[in-house]
Amino acid sequence: MKLLLKNERHLIERWKNALHNRVPGLEVVTFPFVGDPAEVDVALVWEPPQGLLASLENLRLVISTGAGVDHILRDPSYPRDVPLVRMVDPGLTQGMIEYVVMATLLCTRRMHRTFAHQANRVWQEEEVRLATDHKVGIMGIGVLGQACASALIGMGYNVMGWSRSPKRLDGVETYHGIDGLEKFLNRSEVLICLLPLTPDTEGILGRGTFNRLPQGAAVINAGRGGHMVEEDLLAALDRGRVEVAVLDVFREEPLPTEHPLWDHPRVFVTPHVAAVTAPETAIFAVADAIDELRRRLPLSNLVSMDHGY
Ligand code: NDP
Ligand code: OXD
């Protein structure tokens, strides 16, 4: 069996080692590769160039090294009959839990204000409310959203979740669909986006959403840059509708140096690092997917082409 690896350059050797150690009998070629494209069975990819996957005529499985698959499905030539498996990995989940907890604390402890005082050498106390006094709304209550919800509940936050389909989750007030959105937003003092980017969720963090949040809300986006209408966020920050934002993902990455979000005093910017896939932990999910393919078993974490995630 032959696997084509397309990943960030600094991760190639780590992925090759992990594949060599964990998937016996697998031949690995790396992009841009020389050889017969018809011989590739499996592609393990992050941000494959348009047309690459369609050119592999005997491809049987695509595995995304990321939890999101928008970087693959945005290619209109993607061969939609080839199964696509996305990354579900305890390391990735732990990374997201840590990021979301950190970002939520930054917002509810009003650290943007305290850091501003520090910059001016001002000893000033900010009034803060405890976690038990805050309502946090998580948009996208899937693998990552549920794990983050549990962690936040453990810290005492009142957690709500919003999803496409109805859900019952211990300790989480759940809402779903467009009908449930308004109520969910009205109550979300901290809004956390952990949605996949699909045609239905593109631009969801825009004016209409911000206007439904309580005045002075916090917005945390660790989903995708395409969820955010950046001009609307800047306007909501100016109006005070949004008091503070923690942003990990952007429409254009890297965020252009002249972008106003960089030096907004109430915006924290991180460079798409909320949860990073480490080959050493993610290899187990990759090995399982290849094993399921080899044994013709149903594939775990299969992406629905209808839903786009
Ligand atoms: P899942 O597929 O497990 O969960 C997705 C959730 O979003 C589900 O609850 C789903 O609803 C909900 N959803 C999807 N479409 C809609 C919609 N139209 N309306 C309402 N809810 C919707 O994904 P993960 O939790 O594993 O990952 C989520 C995203 O996090 C990824 O797609 C990626 O974009 C982002 N991510 C970002 C990282 C970073 O470093 N910044 C790292 C890893 C992931 P339902 O439950 O009903 O299906
Ligand atoms: C992911 C990501 O989707 O790294 O896993 O953003």
Short mmCIF file of C-alpha atoms and ligand atoms in Angstrom, two decimals:
data_model
loop_
_atom_site.label_atom_id
_atom_site.label_comp_id
_atom_site.label_asym_id
_atom_site.label_seq_id
_atom_site.Cartn_x
_atom_site.Cartn_y
_atom_site.Cartn_z
CA MET A 1 0.00 0.00 0.00
CA LYS A 2 1.32 3.46 -0.95
CA LEU A 3 0.63 6.67 1.01
CA LEU A 4 1.20 10.20 -0.22
CA LEU A 5 2.12 12.64 2.55
CA LYS A 6 1.49 16.35 2.06
CA ASN A 7 2.14 18.37 5.20
CA GLU A 8 4.00 21.36 6.54
CA ARG A 9 7.67 20.98 5.76
CA HIS A 10 8.86 20.97 9.37
CA LEU A 11 6.58 18.02 10.18
CA ILE A 12 7.51 15.71 7.29
CA GLU A 13 10.29 13.79 9.04
CA ARG A 14 8.17 13.34 12.19
CA TRP A 15 5.25 12.01 10.14
CA LYS A 16 7.55 9.68 8.18
CA ASN A 17 9.01 8.28 11.41
CA ALA A 18 5.59 7.83 12.96
CA LEU A 19 4.24 6.07 9.85
CA HIS A 20 7.34 3.86 9.62
CA ASN A 21 7.03 2.83 13.29
CA ARG A 22 3.27 2.35 13.47
CA VAL A 23 2.10 1.18 10.04
CA PRO A 24 4.13 -1.80 8.87
CA GLY A 25 4.32 -2.49 5.15
CA LEU A 26 3.36 1.04 4.11
CA GLU A 27 5.33 2.78 1.38
CA VAL A 28 5.42 6.54 1.99
CA VAL A 29 6.02 9.14 -0.69
CA THR A 30 6.08 12.85 0.05
CA PHE A 31 4.66 15.72 -1.97
CA PRO A 32 5.88 16.91 -4.45
CA PHE A 33 6.64 13.33 -5.36
CA VAL A 34 8.04 11.68 -8.43
CA GLY A 35 6.33 8.49 -9.43
CA ASP A 36 3.15 7.06 -10.82
CA PRO A 37 0.10 8.87 -9.33
CA ALA A 38 -2.01 5.81 -10.13
CA GLU A 39 -0.10 3.84 -7.48
CA VAL A 40 -1.20 6.01 -4.54
CA ASP A 41 -3.85 4.35 -2.32
CA VAL A 42 -4.02 6.77 0.62
CA ALA A 43 -3.34 10.50 0.97
CA LEU A 44 -2.49 12.00 4.38
CA VAL A 45 -2.80 15.71 3.90
CA TRP A 46 -2.88 19.26 5.21
CA GLU A 47 -3.81 21.95 2.66
CA PRO A 48 -3.31 19.89 -0.49
CA PRO A 49 -2.96 22.01 -3.63
CA GLN A 50 -6.06 22.15 -5.82
CA GLY A 51 -6.25 19.24 -8.22
CA LEU A 52 -3.72 17.05 -6.38
CA LEU A 53 -6.22 14.55 -4.96
CA ALA A 54 -8.22 14.40 -8.20
CA SER A 55 -5.00 13.48 -10.04
CA LEU A 56 -4.59 10.30 -7.96
CA GLU A 57 -6.87 8.11 -9.98
CA ASN A 58 -6.84 5.02 -7.74
CA LEU A 59 -7.06 6.86 -4.43
CA ARG A 60 -9.07 4.88 -1.84
CA LEU A 61 -8.84 7.08 1.26
CA VAL A 62 -7.97 10.64 2.22
CA ILE A 63 -6.98 11.40 5.83
CA SER A 64 -6.91 14.99 7.03
CA THR A 65 -4.18 15.74 9.56
CA GLY A 66 -6.48 18.47 10.87
CA ALA A 67 -9.86 18.14 12.58
CA GLY A 68 -11.29 20.55 10.04
CA VAL A 69 -11.57 19.49 6.41
CA ASP A 70 -12.38 22.82 4.76
CA HIS A 71 -8.74 22.91 3.56
CA ILE A 72 -9.56 19.81 1.46
CA LEU A 73 -13.20 20.32 0.45
CA ARG A 74 -12.59 23.86 -0.82
CA ASP A 75 -11.02 22.19 -3.87
CA PRO A 76 -13.93 21.87 -6.34
CA SER A 77 -12.15 18.96 -8.05
CA TYR A 78 -12.07 16.86 -4.84
CA PRO A 79 -13.19 13.33 -5.86
CA ARG A 80 -16.28 13.17 -3.64
CA ASP A 81 -16.62 9.39 -3.94
CA VAL A 82 -13.30 8.92 -2.12
CA PRO A 83 -13.90 8.62 1.64
CA LEU A 84 -12.45 11.42 3.74
CA VAL A 85 -11.50 10.82 7.37
CA ARG A 86 -10.79 13.75 9.70
CA MET A 87 -8.44 13.93 12.67
CA VAL A 88 -9.76 13.00 16.09
CA ASP A 89 -6.81 12.76 18.45
CA PRO A 90 -6.51 13.10 22.22
CA GLY A 91 -3.48 15.38 21.83
CA LEU A 92 -5.41 17.76 19.59
CA THR A 93 -8.36 17.72 21.97
CA GLN A 94 -6.13 18.45 24.98
CA GLY A 95 -4.55 21.37 23.10
CA MET A 96 -7.96 22.86 22.39
CA ILE A 97 -9.11 22.42 25.99
CA GLU A 98 -6.02 24.30 27.20
CA TYR A 99 -6.51 27.10 24.66
CA VAL A 100 -10.21 27.56 25.37
CA VAL A 101 -9.74 27.53 29.14
CA MET A 102 -6.87 30.03 28.83
CA ALA A 103 -8.89 32.30 26.50
CA THR A 104 -12.02 32.15 28.65
CA LEU A 105 -10.02 33.07 31.74
CA LEU A 106 -8.32 35.95 29.90
CA CYS A 107 -11.76 37.32 29.10
CA THR A 108 -13.59 36.74 32.37
CA ARG A 109 -10.61 37.90 34.49
CA ARG A 110 -10.55 40.98 32.18
CA MET A 111 -6.84 40.54 31.57
CA HIS A 112 -6.93 42.94 28.58
CA ARG A 113 -7.62 45.72 31.09
CA THR A 114 -5.00 44.55 33.58
CA PHE A 115 -2.35 44.21 30.84
CA ALA A 116 -3.17 47.76 29.68
CA HIS A 117 -2.68 49.03 33.24
CA GLN A 118 0.64 47.18 33.45
CA ALA A 119 1.82 48.79 30.20
CA ASN A 120 1.16 52.17 31.86
CA ARG A 121 2.61 51.12 35.26
CA VAL A 122 -0.79 51.67 36.84
CA TRP A 123 -1.70 49.68 39.96
CA GLN A 124 -5.43 49.33 39.42
CA GLU A 125 -7.80 46.62 40.47
CA GLU A 126 -10.43 45.44 37.98
CA GLU A 127 -13.66 44.04 39.32
CA VAL A 128 -14.02 40.41 38.25
CA ARG A 129 -16.81 37.90 38.64
CA LEU A 130 -16.09 34.25 39.35
CA ALA A 131 -16.64 31.55 36.76
CA THR A 132 -19.87 30.52 38.47
CA ASP A 133 -21.23 33.96 37.58
CA HIS A 134 -20.56 33.64 33.83
CA LYS A 135 -22.52 32.06 31.00
CA VAL A 136 -20.36 30.63 28.23
CA GLY A 137 -21.85 29.62 24.87
CA ILE A 138 -20.00 27.15 22.67
CA MET A 139 -20.93 27.16 18.97
CA GLY A 140 -20.14 23.67 17.74
CA ILE A 141 -20.47 21.10 20.43
CA GLY A 142 -18.78 18.19 18.67
CA VAL A 143 -15.58 16.39 19.71
CA LEU A 144 -13.70 19.57 20.65
CA GLY A 145 -16.70 21.57 21.86
CA GLN A 146 -17.81 18.81 24.24
CA ALA A 147 -14.31 18.37 25.67
CA CYS A 148 -14.01 22.12 26.23
CA ALA A 149 -17.50 22.21 27.77
CA SER A 150 -16.51 19.57 30.34
CA ALA A 151 -13.35 21.48 31.26
CA LEU A 152 -15.23 24.77 31.65
CA ILE A 153 -17.98 23.12 33.69
CA GLY A 154 -15.26 21.69 35.93
CA MET A 155 -14.10 25.25 36.59
CA GLY A 156 -17.59 26.36 37.50
CA TYR A 157 -18.69 28.15 34.31
CA ASN A 158 -22.33 27.85 33.22
CA VAL A 159 -22.00 26.26 29.80
CA MET A 160 -24.37 26.26 26.83
CA GLY A 161 -23.84 24.52 23.50
CA TRP A 162 -25.22 25.12 20.02
CA SER A 163 -25.19 22.48 17.29
CA ARG A 164 -26.90 21.60 14.02
CA SER A 165 -28.78 18.64 15.44
CA PRO A 166 -30.40 18.29 18.91
CA LYS A 167 -28.13 17.07 21.72
CA ARG A 168 -28.44 16.06 25.36
CA LEU A 169 -25.22 16.59 27.28
CA ASP A 170 -24.75 16.38 31.04
CA GLY A 171 -24.47 19.82 32.57
CA VAL A 172 -24.77 21.69 29.26
CA GLU A 173 -27.80 23.79 28.28
CA THR A 174 -28.19 22.84 24.63
CA TYR A 175 -29.66 24.67 21.65
CA HIS A 176 -29.70 23.72 18.00
CA GLY A 177 -30.38 25.00 14.53
CA ILE A 178 -31.29 28.48 13.39
CA ASP A 179 -34.39 28.39 15.64
CA GLY A 180 -32.25 27.91 18.75
CA LEU A 181 -29.60 30.45 17.83
CA GLU A 182 -31.16 33.69 19.08
CA LYS A 183 -31.86 32.40 22.59
CA PHE A 184 -28.38 30.88 22.77
CA LEU A 185 -26.69 34.12 21.69
CA ASN A 186 -28.79 36.31 23.99
CA ARG A 187 -27.39 34.38 26.95
CA SER A 188 -23.74 34.02 25.81
CA GLU A 189 -21.54 36.41 27.79
CA VAL A 190 -18.56 34.52 26.38
CA LEU A 191 -19.10 33.16 22.86
CA ILE A 192 -16.68 30.46 21.74
CA CYS A 193 -16.64 29.31 18.12
CA LEU A 194 -15.60 25.69 17.54
CA LEU A 195 -17.61 25.16 14.37
CA PRO A 196 -16.33 23.59 11.17
CA LEU A 197 -16.20 25.94 8.19
CA THR A 198 -18.99 25.00 5.77
CA PRO A 199 -21.25 27.00 3.45
CA ASP A 200 -23.76 27.17 6.36
CA THR A 201 -21.30 28.54 8.92
CA GLU A 202 -19.25 30.89 6.71
CA GLY A 203 -19.48 34.44 8.13
CA ILE A 204 -21.57 33.33 11.12
CA LEU A 205 -19.57 35.59 13.46
CA GLY A 206 -20.94 38.79 11.96
CA ARG A 207 -23.01 41.83 12.85
CA GLY A 208 -26.29 39.88 13.32
CA THR A 209 -24.64 37.53 15.79
CA PHE A 210 -22.78 40.25 17.72
CA ASN A 211 -25.97 42.32 18.05
CA ARG A 212 -27.66 39.40 19.78
CA LEU A 213 -24.96 39.00 22.43
CA PRO A 214 -25.25 40.72 25.81
CA GLN A 215 -23.54 44.14 25.86
CA GLY A 216 -19.83 43.77 26.71
CA ALA A 217 -19.59 40.11 25.64
CA ALA A 218 -16.35 38.28 24.86
CA VAL A 219 -15.76 36.43 21.58
CA ILE A 220 -13.28 33.59 21.17
CA ASN A 221 -12.71 32.17 17.70
CA ALA A 222 -10.73 28.95 17.46
CA GLY A 223 -12.85 27.57 14.58
CA ARG A 224 -11.82 29.09 11.27
CA GLY A 225 -11.10 32.58 10.00
CA GLY A 226 -13.93 32.22 7.49
CA HIS A 227 -16.44 32.26 10.34
CA MET A 228 -15.53 35.83 11.24
CA VAL A 229 -16.58 39.00 9.46
CA GLU A 230 -13.57 40.96 10.69
CA GLU A 231 -14.98 44.45 9.91
CA ASP A 232 -18.12 43.55 11.90
CA LEU A 233 -16.03 42.44 14.86
CA LEU A 234 -14.06 45.70 14.79
CA ALA A 235 -17.33 47.66 14.68
CA ALA A 236 -18.79 45.61 17.56
CA LEU A 237 -15.60 46.26 19.58
CA ASP A 238 -15.93 49.99 18.88
CA ARG A 239 -19.57 49.99 20.00
CA GLY A 240 -18.70 48.03 23.15
CA ARG A 241 -21.11 45.26 22.18
CA VAL A 242 -17.99 43.09 22.24
CA GLU A 243 -15.59 44.03 25.01
CA VAL A 244 -12.77 41.64 24.16
CA ALA A 245 -11.87 39.03 21.55
CA VAL A 246 -9.38 36.17 21.49
CA LEU A 247 -8.67 35.10 17.93
CA ASP A 248 -6.63 32.13 16.74
CA VAL A 249 -7.80 31.96 13.13
CA PHE A 250 -8.13 34.58 10.40
CA ARG A 251 -9.48 35.04 6.89
CA GLU A 252 -5.91 35.50 5.70
CA GLU A 253 -3.17 33.56 7.47
CA PRO A 254 -0.59 34.69 8.36
CA LEU A 255 -2.56 37.77 9.47
CA PRO A 256 -1.17 40.62 7.29
CA THR A 257 1.16 42.92 9.27
CA GLU A 258 -0.98 46.00 8.53
CA HIS A 259 -4.23 44.36 9.76
CA PRO A 260 -6.01 46.46 12.44
CA LEU A 261 -6.64 43.40 14.61
CA TRP A 262 -2.91 43.17 15.42
CA ASP A 263 -2.82 46.24 17.61
CA HIS A 264 -6.38 46.53 18.82
CA PRO A 265 -6.09 47.02 22.59
CA ARG A 266 -8.90 44.56 23.33
CA VAL A 267 -7.95 41.79 20.92
CA PHE A 268 -5.60 38.90 21.64
CA VAL A 269 -4.11 37.35 18.49
CA THR A 270 -2.56 33.88 18.31
CA PRO A 271 -1.18 32.32 15.08
CA HIS A 272 -3.52 29.32 14.50
CA VAL A 273 -2.04 27.33 17.35
CA ALA A 274 -5.07 26.59 19.52
CA ALA A 275 -4.62 22.89 18.89
CA VAL A 276 -1.75 21.58 16.81
CA THR A 277 -1.67 18.04 15.45
CA ALA A 278 1.42 16.21 16.68
CA PRO A 279 2.33 13.20 14.49
CA GLU A 280 3.38 11.24 17.60
CA THR A 281 -0.16 11.20 19.03
CA ALA A 282 -2.15 11.53 15.79
CA ILE A 283 -0.46 8.48 14.23
CA PHE A 284 -2.77 6.16 16.18
CA ALA A 285 -5.83 7.59 14.42
CA VAL A 286 -4.03 7.38 11.07
CA ALA A 287 -2.99 3.77 11.68
CA ASP A 288 -6.58 2.88 12.69
CA ALA A 289 -7.97 4.43 9.49
CA ILE A 290 -5.50 2.51 7.31
CA ASP A 291 -6.26 -0.69 9.20
CA GLU A 292 -10.00 -0.15 8.72
CA LEU A 293 -9.40 0.39 5.00
CA ARG A 294 -7.24 -2.71 4.69
CA ARG A 295 -9.81 -4.84 6.55
CA ARG A 296 -12.76 -3.22 4.74
CA LEU A 297 -14.28 -2.14 8.06
CA PRO A 298 -16.50 0.93 8.40
CA LEU A 299 -14.25 4.01 8.67
CA SER A 300 -14.21 5.98 11.93
CA ASN A 301 -14.50 9.79 11.83
CA LEU A 302 -15.76 9.75 8.28
CA VAL A 303 -16.71 13.17 6.91
CA SER A 304 -20.21 13.58 5.54
CA MET A 305 -20.02 15.05 2.05
CA ASP A 306 -23.58 16.32 2.49
CA HIS A 307 -22.78 18.28 5.64
CA GLY A 308 -19.18 19.21 4.75
CA TYR A 309 -17.70 18.20 8.11
P1 NDP B 1 -17.00 18.04 15.08
O1 NDP B 1 -17.40 17.65 13.71
O2 NDP B 1 -16.80 16.98 16.10
O3 NDP B 1 -18.07 19.08 15.68
C1 NDP B 1 -18.62 20.08 14.90
C2 NDP B 1 -19.77 20.71 15.66
O4 NDP B 1 -20.27 21.82 14.90
C3 NDP B 1 -20.95 19.75 15.84
O5 NDP B 1 -21.55 19.95 17.11
C4 NDP B 1 -21.91 20.18 14.74
O6 NDP B 1 -23.29 19.92 15.01
C5 NDP B 1 -21.68 21.67 14.75
N1 NDP B 1 -22.14 22.27 13.49
C6 NDP B 1 -21.72 22.03 12.24
N2 NDP B 1 -22.42 22.76 11.35
C7 NDP B 1 -23.31 23.46 12.07
C8 NDP B 1 -24.33 24.38 11.73
N3 NDP B 1 -24.58 24.72 10.46
N4 NDP B 1 -25.07 24.91 12.73
C9 NDP B 1 -24.84 24.57 14.02
N5 NDP B 1 -23.88 23.70 14.41
C10 NDP B 1 -23.13 23.16 13.45
O7 NDP B 1 -15.67 18.93 14.92
P2 NDP B 1 -14.49 19.16 15.97
O8 NDP B 1 -15.10 19.52 17.27
O9 NDP B 1 -13.53 18.04 15.94
O10 NDP B 1 -13.73 20.43 15.30
C11 NDP B 1 -14.42 21.64 15.12
C12 NDP B 1 -13.58 22.63 14.32
O11 NDP B 1 -12.54 23.18 15.13
C13 NDP B 1 -12.83 22.09 13.12
O12 NDP B 1 -13.69 21.90 12.01
C14 NDP B 1 -11.80 23.17 12.87
O13 NDP B 1 -12.33 24.17 12.01
C15 NDP B 1 -11.58 23.77 14.25
N6 NDP B 1 -10.24 23.47 14.74
C16 NDP B 1 -9.37 24.52 14.95
C17 NDP B 1 -8.11 24.29 15.44
C18 NDP B 1 -7.20 25.42 15.75
O14 NDP B 1 -6.02 25.19 16.05
N7 NDP B 1 -7.67 26.66 15.73
C19 NDP B 1 -7.64 22.93 15.72
C20 NDP B 1 -8.62 21.92 15.51
C21 NDP B 1 -9.87 22.19 15.02
P3 NDP B 1 -23.82 18.39 15.15
O15 NDP B 1 -23.28 17.93 16.47
O16 NDP B 1 -25.29 18.55 15.14
O17 NDP B 1 -23.25 17.64 13.99
C1 OXD B 2 -7.36 21.54 12.57
C2 OXD B 2 -6.48 22.70 12.66
O1 OXD B 2 -8.38 21.60 11.91
O2 OXD B 2 -5.28 22.52 12.95
O3 OXD B 2 -7.01 20.51 13.18
O4 OXD B 2 -6.92 23.82 12.49
#
